GROMACS .gro file of C-alpha atoms in nm:
model
  394
    1UNK     CA    1   1.303  -2.795  -0.492
    2UNK     CA    2   1.013  -2.935  -0.291
    3UNK     CA    3   1.010  -3.048   0.066
    4UNK     CA    4   0.829  -3.368   0.164
    5UNK     CA    5   0.539  -3.196   0.336
    6UNK     CA    6   0.249  -3.231   0.389
    7UNK     CA    7   0.214  -3.601   0.469
    8UNK     CA    8  -0.087  -3.805   0.353
    9UNK     CA    9  -0.304  -3.667   0.633
   10UNK     CA   10  -0.214  -3.307   0.558
   11UNK     CA   11   0.036  -3.253   0.839
   12UNK     CA   12   0.357  -3.049   0.840
   13UNK     CA   13   0.526  -3.208   1.137
   14UNK     CA   14   0.282  -3.151   1.427
   15UNK     CA   15   0.081  -2.887   1.238
   16UNK     CA   16  -0.195  -2.899   0.978
   17UNK     CA   17  -0.461  -3.164   0.930
   18UNK     CA   18  -0.828  -3.141   0.841
   19UNK     CA   19  -1.061  -3.036   1.120
   20UNK     CA   20  -1.386  -2.998   0.930
   21UNK     CA   21  -1.760  -3.042   0.984
   22UNK     CA   22  -1.899  -3.370   0.854
   23UNK     CA   23  -2.080  -3.185   0.574
   24UNK     CA   24  -1.747  -3.082   0.422
   25UNK     CA   25  -1.549  -3.406   0.457
   26UNK     CA   26  -1.669  -3.557   0.130
   27UNK     CA   27  -1.606  -3.245  -0.078
   28UNK     CA   28  -1.263  -3.196   0.081
   29UNK     CA   29  -1.180  -3.558   0.004
   30UNK     CA   30  -1.284  -3.507  -0.357
   31UNK     CA   31  -1.082  -3.186  -0.378
   32UNK     CA   32  -0.776  -3.368  -0.244
   33UNK     CA   33  -0.808  -3.637  -0.513
   34UNK     CA   34  -0.872  -3.378  -0.784
   35UNK     CA   35  -0.570  -3.176  -0.682
   36UNK     CA   36  -0.349  -3.486  -0.676
   37UNK     CA   37  -0.466  -3.564  -1.031
   38UNK     CA   38  -0.397  -3.218  -1.173
   39UNK     CA   39  -0.044  -3.221  -1.036
   40UNK     CA   40   0.025  -3.496  -1.291
   41UNK     CA   41  -0.180  -3.333  -1.568
   42UNK     CA   42   0.038  -3.147  -1.819
   43UNK     CA   43  -0.263  -2.985  -1.984
   44UNK     CA   44  -0.369  -2.828  -1.652
   45UNK     CA   45  -0.018  -2.696  -1.593
   46UNK     CA   46  -0.004  -2.553  -1.945
   47UNK     CA   47  -0.340  -2.379  -1.905
   48UNK     CA   48  -0.242  -2.240  -1.564
   49UNK     CA   49   0.090  -2.111  -1.698
   50UNK     CA   50  -0.087  -1.957  -1.998
   51UNK     CA   51  -0.309  -1.745  -1.773
   52UNK     CA   52  -0.021  -1.656  -1.540
   53UNK     CA   53   0.178  -1.524  -1.836
   54UNK     CA   54  -0.079  -1.385  -2.077
   55UNK     CA   55  -0.337  -1.258  -1.827
   56UNK     CA   56  -0.166  -1.194  -1.493
   57UNK     CA   57   0.164  -1.067  -1.634
   58UNK     CA   58   0.425  -1.318  -1.520
   59UNK     CA   59   0.716  -1.339  -1.482
   60UNK     CA   60   0.745  -1.043  -1.247
   61UNK     CA   61   1.067  -0.844  -1.226
   62UNK     CA   62   1.342  -0.903  -0.972
   63UNK     CA   63   1.449  -0.542  -0.928
   64UNK     CA   64   1.776  -0.425  -0.773
   65UNK     CA   65   1.676  -0.133  -0.550
   66UNK     CA   66   1.998   0.067  -0.574
   67UNK     CA   67   1.904   0.370  -0.364
   68UNK     CA   68   1.745   0.152  -0.097
   69UNK     CA   69   2.058  -0.064  -0.093
   70UNK     CA   70   2.280   0.245  -0.061
   71UNK     CA   71   2.069   0.360   0.233
   72UNK     CA   72   2.137   0.035   0.421
   73UNK     CA   73   2.502   0.017   0.313
   74UNK     CA   74   2.548  -0.351   0.408
   75UNK     CA   75   2.241  -0.483   0.224
   76UNK     CA   76   2.205  -0.537  -0.149
   77UNK     CA   77   1.827  -0.541  -0.182
   78UNK     CA   78   1.630  -0.703  -0.462
   79UNK     CA   79   1.252  -0.660  -0.478
   80UNK     CA   80   1.036  -0.938  -0.623
   81UNK     CA   81   0.775  -0.717  -0.787
   82UNK     CA   82   0.447  -0.901  -0.729
   83UNK     CA   83   0.291  -0.555  -0.708
   84UNK     CA   84   0.320  -0.533  -1.088
   85UNK     CA   85   0.077  -0.820  -1.146
   86UNK     CA   86  -0.277  -0.769  -1.274
   87UNK     CA   87  -0.496  -0.668  -0.973
   88UNK     CA   88  -0.189  -0.533  -0.791
   89UNK     CA   89  -0.078  -0.824  -0.573
   90UNK     CA   90   0.038  -1.185  -0.564
   91UNK     CA   91  -0.314  -1.311  -0.488
   92UNK     CA   92  -0.399  -1.355  -0.859
   93UNK     CA   93  -0.150  -1.646  -0.883
   94UNK     CA   94  -0.362  -1.855  -0.648
   95UNK     CA   95  -0.708  -1.750  -0.765
   96UNK     CA   96  -0.629  -1.837  -1.127
   97UNK     CA   97  -0.511  -2.181  -1.014
   98UNK     CA   98  -0.811  -2.248  -0.792
   99UNK     CA   99  -1.065  -2.121  -1.046
  100UNK     CA  100  -0.930  -2.375  -1.293
  101UNK     CA  101  -0.973  -2.646  -1.029
  102UNK     CA  102  -1.330  -2.526  -0.965
  103UNK     CA  103  -1.416  -2.546  -1.336
  104UNK     CA  104  -1.267  -2.895  -1.354
  105UNK     CA  105  -1.490  -2.999  -1.062
  106UNK     CA  106  -1.799  -2.853  -1.231
  107UNK     CA  107  -1.861  -2.581  -0.973
  108UNK     CA  108  -2.058  -2.276  -1.086
  109UNK     CA  109  -2.054  -2.059  -0.773
  110UNK     CA  110  -1.739  -1.916  -0.615
  111UNK     CA  111  -1.704  -1.786  -0.259
  112UNK     CA  112  -1.406  -1.626  -0.087
  113UNK     CA  113  -1.304  -1.437   0.224
  114UNK     CA  114  -1.089  -1.125   0.212
  115UNK     CA  115  -0.916  -0.889   0.453
  116UNK     CA  116  -0.722  -0.623   0.262
  117UNK     CA  117  -0.948  -0.692  -0.033
  118UNK     CA  118  -0.668  -0.809  -0.263
  119UNK     CA  119  -0.775  -1.173  -0.249
  120UNK     CA  120  -1.135  -1.065  -0.296
  121UNK     CA  121  -1.041  -0.857  -0.600
  122UNK     CA  122  -0.833  -1.142  -0.743
  123UNK     CA  123  -1.120  -1.388  -0.688
  124UNK     CA  124  -1.373  -1.152  -0.846
  125UNK     CA  125  -1.133  -1.104  -1.137
  126UNK     CA  126  -1.091  -1.477  -1.199
  127UNK     CA  127  -1.465  -1.537  -1.163
  128UNK     CA  128  -1.541  -1.263  -1.416
  129UNK     CA  129  -1.281  -1.407  -1.653
  130UNK     CA  130  -1.460  -1.742  -1.656
  131UNK     CA  131  -1.818  -1.620  -1.612
  132UNK     CA  132  -1.880  -1.767  -1.266
  133UNK     CA  133  -2.098  -1.625  -0.989
  134UNK     CA  134  -1.887  -1.478  -0.708
  135UNK     CA  135  -1.963  -1.392  -0.344
  136UNK     CA  136  -1.697  -1.234  -0.123
  137UNK     CA  137  -1.722  -1.213   0.257
  138UNK     CA  138  -1.539  -0.918   0.410
  139UNK     CA  139  -1.525  -0.787   0.767
  140UNK     CA  140  -1.725  -0.466   0.809
  141UNK     CA  141  -1.417  -0.285   0.942
  142UNK     CA  142  -1.219  -0.391   0.636
  143UNK     CA  143  -1.505  -0.286   0.405
  144UNK     CA  144  -1.462   0.065   0.545
  145UNK     CA  145  -1.082   0.088   0.538
  146UNK     CA  146  -1.052  -0.090   0.201
  147UNK     CA  147  -1.342   0.080   0.025
  148UNK     CA  148  -1.159   0.106  -0.307
  149UNK     CA  149  -1.125  -0.270  -0.331
  150UNK     CA  150  -1.495  -0.311  -0.251
  151UNK     CA  151  -1.577  -0.094  -0.554
  152UNK     CA  152  -1.341  -0.299  -0.770
  153UNK     CA  153  -1.506  -0.626  -0.667
  154UNK     CA  154  -1.856  -0.495  -0.731
  155UNK     CA  155  -1.750  -0.353  -1.067
  156UNK     CA  156  -1.650  -0.704  -1.176
  157UNK     CA  157  -1.989  -0.843  -1.075
  158UNK     CA  158  -1.907  -0.989  -0.734
  159UNK     CA  159  -2.144  -0.962  -0.439
  160UNK     CA  160  -1.960  -0.827  -0.134
  161UNK     CA  161  -2.117  -0.926   0.199
  162UNK     CA  162  -2.000  -0.725   0.504
  163UNK     CA  163  -1.952  -0.934   0.820
  164UNK     CA  164  -2.049  -0.755   1.141
  165UNK     CA  165  -1.970  -1.030   1.393
  166UNK     CA  166  -1.664  -1.056   1.617
  167UNK     CA  167  -1.377  -0.825   1.528
  168UNK     CA  168  -1.538  -0.752   1.188
  169UNK     CA  169  -1.214  -0.845   1.013
  170UNK     CA  170  -1.055  -1.137   0.824
  171UNK     CA  171  -1.116  -1.410   1.084
  172UNK     CA  172  -1.486  -1.336   1.090
  173UNK     CA  173  -1.508  -1.315   0.712
  174UNK     CA  174  -1.356  -1.663   0.692
  175UNK     CA  175  -1.606  -1.791   0.950
  176UNK     CA  176  -1.895  -1.671   0.734
  177UNK     CA  177  -1.746  -1.813   0.416
  178UNK     CA  178  -1.718  -2.156   0.580
  179UNK     CA  179  -2.083  -2.134   0.695
  180UNK     CA  180  -2.186  -2.055   0.338
  181UNK     CA  181  -1.984  -2.346   0.201
  182UNK     CA  182  -2.137  -2.594   0.447
  183UNK     CA  183  -2.481  -2.490   0.322
  184UNK     CA  184  -2.399  -2.490  -0.051
  185UNK     CA  185  -2.141  -2.765  -0.108
  186UNK     CA  186  -2.312  -2.903  -0.420
  187UNK     CA  187  -2.244  -2.613  -0.655
  188UNK     CA  188  -1.997  -2.397  -0.460
  189UNK     CA  189  -1.618  -2.383  -0.459
  190UNK     CA  190  -1.444  -2.198  -0.175
  191UNK     CA  191  -1.127  -2.019  -0.289
  192UNK     CA  192  -0.919  -1.974   0.027
  193UNK     CA  193  -0.670  -1.691  -0.006
  194UNK     CA  194  -0.382  -1.803   0.215
  195UNK     CA  195  -0.182  -2.112   0.312
  196UNK     CA  196  -0.433  -2.183   0.588
  197UNK     CA  197  -0.753  -2.381   0.627
  198UNK     CA  198  -0.845  -2.745   0.579
  199UNK     CA  199  -0.609  -2.987   0.403
  200UNK     CA  200  -0.541  -2.972   0.104
  201UNK     CA  201  -0.575  -2.591   0.093
  202UNK     CA  202  -0.242  -2.500   0.260
  203UNK     CA  203  -0.051  -2.716   0.012
  204UNK     CA  204  -0.260  -2.612  -0.287
  205UNK     CA  205  -0.222  -2.239  -0.220
  206UNK     CA  206   0.150  -2.286  -0.153
  207UNK     CA  207   0.198  -2.468  -0.482
  208UNK     CA  208   0.010  -2.207  -0.683
  209UNK     CA  209   0.210  -1.930  -0.515
  210UNK     CA  210   0.544  -2.113  -0.544
  211UNK     CA  211   0.591  -1.949  -0.883
  212UNK     CA  212   0.716  -1.646  -0.687
  213UNK     CA  213   1.016  -1.828  -0.541
  214UNK     CA  214   1.084  -2.040  -0.849
  215UNK     CA  215   1.113  -1.727  -1.061
  216UNK     CA  216   1.311  -1.537  -0.799
  217UNK     CA  217   1.561  -1.821  -0.761
  218UNK     CA  218   1.626  -1.841  -1.136
  219UNK     CA  219   1.645  -1.463  -1.173
  220UNK     CA  220   1.882  -1.419  -0.881
  221UNK     CA  221   2.119  -1.688  -1.007
  222UNK     CA  222   2.139  -1.508  -1.341
  223UNK     CA  223   2.202  -1.169  -1.179
  224UNK     CA  224   2.434  -1.267  -0.895
  225UNK     CA  225   2.565  -1.614  -0.997
  226UNK     CA  226   2.482  -1.737  -0.646
  227UNK     CA  227   2.189  -1.772  -0.408
  228UNK     CA  228   2.072  -1.486  -0.184
  229UNK     CA  229   2.174  -1.468   0.180
  230UNK     CA  230   1.825  -1.371   0.301
  231UNK     CA  231   1.460  -1.388   0.199
  232UNK     CA  232   1.221  -1.144   0.367
  233UNK     CA  233   0.841  -1.139   0.338
  234UNK     CA  234   0.545  -1.026   0.546
  235UNK     CA  235   0.333  -1.295   0.715
  236UNK     CA  236  -0.036  -1.282   0.801
  237UNK     CA  237  -0.182  -1.612   0.689
  238UNK     CA  238   0.143  -1.642   0.496
  239UNK     CA  239   0.081  -1.702   0.124
  240UNK     CA  240   0.328  -1.455  -0.025
  241UNK     CA  241   0.601  -1.560   0.218
  242UNK     CA  242   0.547  -1.930   0.154
  243UNK     CA  243   0.536  -1.859  -0.219
  244UNK     CA  244   0.885  -1.710  -0.192
  245UNK     CA  245   1.029  -1.950   0.067
  246UNK     CA  246   0.919  -2.284  -0.081
  247UNK     CA  247   1.163  -2.295  -0.374
  248UNK     CA  248   1.455  -2.230  -0.138
  249UNK     CA  249   1.359  -2.486   0.128
  250UNK     CA  250   1.653  -2.719   0.057
  251UNK     CA  251   1.902  -2.432   0.019
  252UNK     CA  252   2.021  -2.423   0.378
  253UNK     CA  253   2.256  -2.129   0.321
  254UNK     CA  254   1.954  -1.909   0.247
  255UNK     CA  255   1.803  -1.762   0.564
  256UNK     CA  256   1.426  -1.707   0.558
  257UNK     CA  257   1.266  -1.431   0.763
  258UNK     CA  258   0.891  -1.387   0.797
  259UNK     CA  259   0.775  -1.049   0.928
  260UNK     CA  260   0.462  -1.042   1.143
  261UNK     CA  261   0.254  -0.739   1.236
  262UNK     CA  262   0.335  -0.615   1.587
  263UNK     CA  263   0.057  -0.355   1.567
  264UNK     CA  264   0.085  -0.129   1.870
  265UNK     CA  265   0.350  -0.362   2.018
  266UNK     CA  266   0.374  -0.728   2.114
  267UNK     CA  267   0.367  -0.621   2.479
  268UNK     CA  268   0.006  -0.511   2.419
  269UNK     CA  269  -0.295  -0.713   2.304
  270UNK     CA  270  -0.320  -0.507   1.985
  271UNK     CA  271  -0.102  -0.703   1.744
  272UNK     CA  272  -0.115  -0.989   1.495
  273UNK     CA  273   0.212  -1.160   1.587
  274UNK     CA  274   0.080  -1.516   1.590
  275UNK     CA  275   0.409  -1.704   1.561
  276UNK     CA  276   0.581  -1.470   1.806
  277UNK     CA  277   0.315  -1.465   2.078
  278UNK     CA  278   0.069  -1.742   1.994
  279UNK     CA  279   0.008  -2.095   2.121
  280UNK     CA  280  -0.089  -2.416   1.944
  281UNK     CA  281  -0.458  -2.434   1.860
  282UNK     CA  282  -0.708  -2.513   1.586
  283UNK     CA  283  -0.862  -2.243   1.368
  284UNK     CA  284  -1.043  -2.265   1.034
  285UNK     CA  285  -0.972  -2.632   0.986
  286UNK     CA  286  -0.606  -2.678   1.073
  287UNK     CA  287  -0.378  -2.706   1.374
  288UNK     CA  288  -0.129  -2.422   1.389
  289UNK     CA  289  -0.018  -2.132   1.605
  290UNK     CA  290  -0.301  -1.913   1.726
  291UNK     CA  291  -0.352  -1.596   1.929
  292UNK     CA  292  -0.570  -1.708   2.220
  293UNK     CA  293  -0.641  -1.625   2.580
  294UNK     CA  294  -0.592  -1.849   2.883
  295UNK     CA  295  -0.925  -2.020   2.815
  296UNK     CA  296  -0.835  -2.097   2.455
  297UNK     CA  297  -1.064  -1.831   2.310
  298UNK     CA  298  -0.940  -1.667   1.990
  299UNK     CA  299  -0.810  -1.316   2.054
  300UNK     CA  300  -0.884  -1.017   1.835
  301UNK     CA  301  -0.583  -0.934   1.618
  302UNK     CA  302  -0.475  -0.586   1.512
  303UNK     CA  303  -0.263  -0.440   1.235
  304UNK     CA  304  -0.264  -0.122   1.032
  305UNK     CA  305  -0.248  -0.364   0.736
  306UNK     CA  306  -0.585  -0.537   0.688
  307UNK     CA  307  -0.420  -0.833   0.514
  308UNK     CA  308  -0.210  -0.912   0.823
  309UNK     CA  309  -0.497  -0.868   1.068
  310UNK     CA  310  -0.545  -1.241   1.139
  311UNK     CA  311  -0.502  -1.435   1.468
  312UNK     CA  312  -0.382  -1.754   1.297
  313UNK     CA  313  -0.113  -1.852   1.047
  314UNK     CA  314  -0.059  -2.124   0.787
  315UNK     CA  315   0.052  -2.457   0.940
  316UNK     CA  316   0.360  -2.482   0.718
  317UNK     CA  317   0.490  -2.156   0.863
  318UNK     CA  318   0.435  -2.297   1.212
  319UNK     CA  319   0.638  -2.599   1.102
  320UNK     CA  320   0.915  -2.381   0.958
  321UNK     CA  321   0.938  -2.202   1.293
  322UNK     CA  322   0.916  -2.525   1.495
  323UNK     CA  323   1.192  -2.690   1.289
  324UNK     CA  324   1.411  -2.381   1.281
  325UNK     CA  325   1.405  -2.350   0.902
  326UNK     CA  326   1.271  -1.994   0.915
  327UNK     CA  327   1.283  -1.709   1.162
  328UNK     CA  328   0.980  -1.494   1.242
  329UNK     CA  329   1.017  -1.136   1.361
  330UNK     CA  330   0.786  -0.838   1.417
  331UNK     CA  331   0.735  -0.484   1.290
  332UNK     CA  332   0.496  -0.232   1.448
  333UNK     CA  333   0.240  -0.013   1.271
  334UNK     CA  334   0.465   0.290   1.317
  335UNK     CA  335   0.767   0.108   1.173
  336UNK     CA  336   0.564  -0.018   0.878
  337UNK     CA  337   0.450   0.335   0.789
  338UNK     CA  338   0.812   0.450   0.808
  339UNK     CA  339   0.912   0.163   0.577
  340UNK     CA  340   0.642   0.258   0.329
  341UNK     CA  341   0.759   0.620   0.320
  342UNK     CA  342   1.121   0.512   0.283
  343UNK     CA  343   1.053   0.295  -0.023
  344UNK     CA  344   0.832   0.562  -0.180
  345UNK     CA  345   1.095   0.834  -0.140
  346UNK     CA  346   1.403   0.629  -0.225
  347UNK     CA  347   1.266   0.418  -0.511
  348UNK     CA  348   0.940   0.580  -0.622
  349UNK     CA  349   0.749   0.264  -0.528
  350UNK     CA  350   0.450   0.277  -0.292
  351UNK     CA  351   0.407  -0.069  -0.136
  352UNK     CA  352   0.095  -0.213   0.019
  353UNK     CA  353   0.086  -0.170   0.397
  354UNK     CA  354   0.137  -0.546   0.425
  355UNK     CA  355   0.455  -0.540   0.214
  356UNK     CA  356   0.573  -0.230   0.402
  357UNK     CA  357   0.629  -0.453   0.706
  358UNK     CA  358   0.890  -0.651   0.511
  359UNK     CA  359   1.057  -0.331   0.388
  360UNK     CA  360   1.063  -0.188   0.741
  361UNK     CA  361   1.240  -0.496   0.879
  362UNK     CA  362   1.540  -0.423   0.655
  363UNK     CA  363   1.642  -0.150   0.901
  364UNK     CA  364   1.680  -0.414   1.171
  365UNK     CA  365   1.840  -0.668   0.938
  366UNK     CA  366   2.102  -0.414   0.831
  367UNK     CA  367   2.208  -0.378   1.195
  368UNK     CA  368   2.235  -0.758   1.230
  369UNK     CA  369   2.457  -0.845   0.935
  370UNK     CA  370   2.832  -0.840   0.983
  371UNK     CA  371   2.923  -0.810   0.616
  372UNK     CA  372   2.753  -0.702   0.294
  373UNK     CA  373   2.464  -0.941   0.232
  374UNK     CA  374   2.211  -0.997  -0.047
  375UNK     CA  375   1.840  -1.009   0.024
  376UNK     CA  376   1.523  -1.070  -0.175
  377UNK     CA  377   1.214  -0.894  -0.040
  378UNK     CA  378   0.873  -1.007  -0.163
  379UNK     CA  379   0.691  -0.687  -0.257
  380UNK     CA  380   0.359  -0.867  -0.236
  381UNK     CA  381   0.131  -0.579  -0.336
  382UNK     CA  382   0.107  -0.214  -0.425
  383UNK     CA  383  -0.027   0.062  -0.205
  384UNK     CA  384  -0.310   0.200  -0.422
  385UNK     CA  385  -0.567   0.024  -0.203
  386UNK     CA  386  -0.429   0.185   0.113
  387UNK     CA  387  -0.432   0.551   0.008
  388UNK     CA  388  -0.713   0.649   0.247
  389UNK     CA  389  -0.513   0.513   0.542
  390UNK     CA  390  -0.174   0.629   0.418
  391UNK     CA  391  -0.307   0.984   0.378
  392UNK     CA  392  -0.335   1.008   0.757
  393UNK     CA  393   0.042   0.966   0.792
  394UNK     CA  394   0.176   1.180   0.508
   0.00000   0.00000   0.00000
């Protein structure tokens, strides 16, 4: 089921919009029209679904984690296994969709930003599949801590450009990607990796990722003959969470919980808890919640998970919080590592550090529920990419 957002101007309640330099307004307008057209185009949908199934490996399993459930006693936990997709994370859903849009628009050069590297890998993968030139901007700090993904991108022919400005992480990578796009709008398509950015990107990424929730809803109804009590997913920019949440928007009995990165604690400045501690502002083309100081300057975010290390969040998540449709909570670096170890030792599954935040929150959720409850956790990615960091904690 779809909600009615965004409106014609790209707003989700008070959030969203298109705050773009004049150079990009025409191409964004064309993209909006193109995307509206493909939503009615059965051939586009068929081609997209073909690649999701035959190439990416959909549908993904909805797995009942029996030992994890027994550990929590009052939670029956299902894992939506996006980690089993080609490239190891949910990001491939969106990049396959956007690469098909790029081809339809006649673009021959693809650019992207990446934090954890999973979106960069998925973009490089899709570009290689269709023979398109690919440039990926990545914060210098993330290049170091996600070195395996840098090798994967280069192996598929992508050029990885380290960004040394600012915090040297995802925000700065996105800044550089936008600068590139402004300069090369004629032949270049910018594949944004999350439900953030200029309209229509938040809606487009959400729709391409909504396959997660659509599948999970059907699968859960078959297994349990009812809807889940809770949905839990990590939130940085928010694409995996929105991909899960969107199909359940009208199901008011289903409680949605987005888990932000508390880093070293929300009482410090070293966190990425945008919805928990942020204020309304504009970043990367849309109005949303933003970590900023008293002068409105963007603050440096921190998380052990590079994919959550972002001071903004998708405008639809800000709307979900504002309207009360979803709840947003926090998990620290230490708690996330503990969650990762718990899933590895109880289920033999090593999650990405991002996904580990969602797993870790189950400890707190189990203490909240008054009776046995069912929950779907979006396991958005696998932990192969994080081995260098995880090794420090084993």
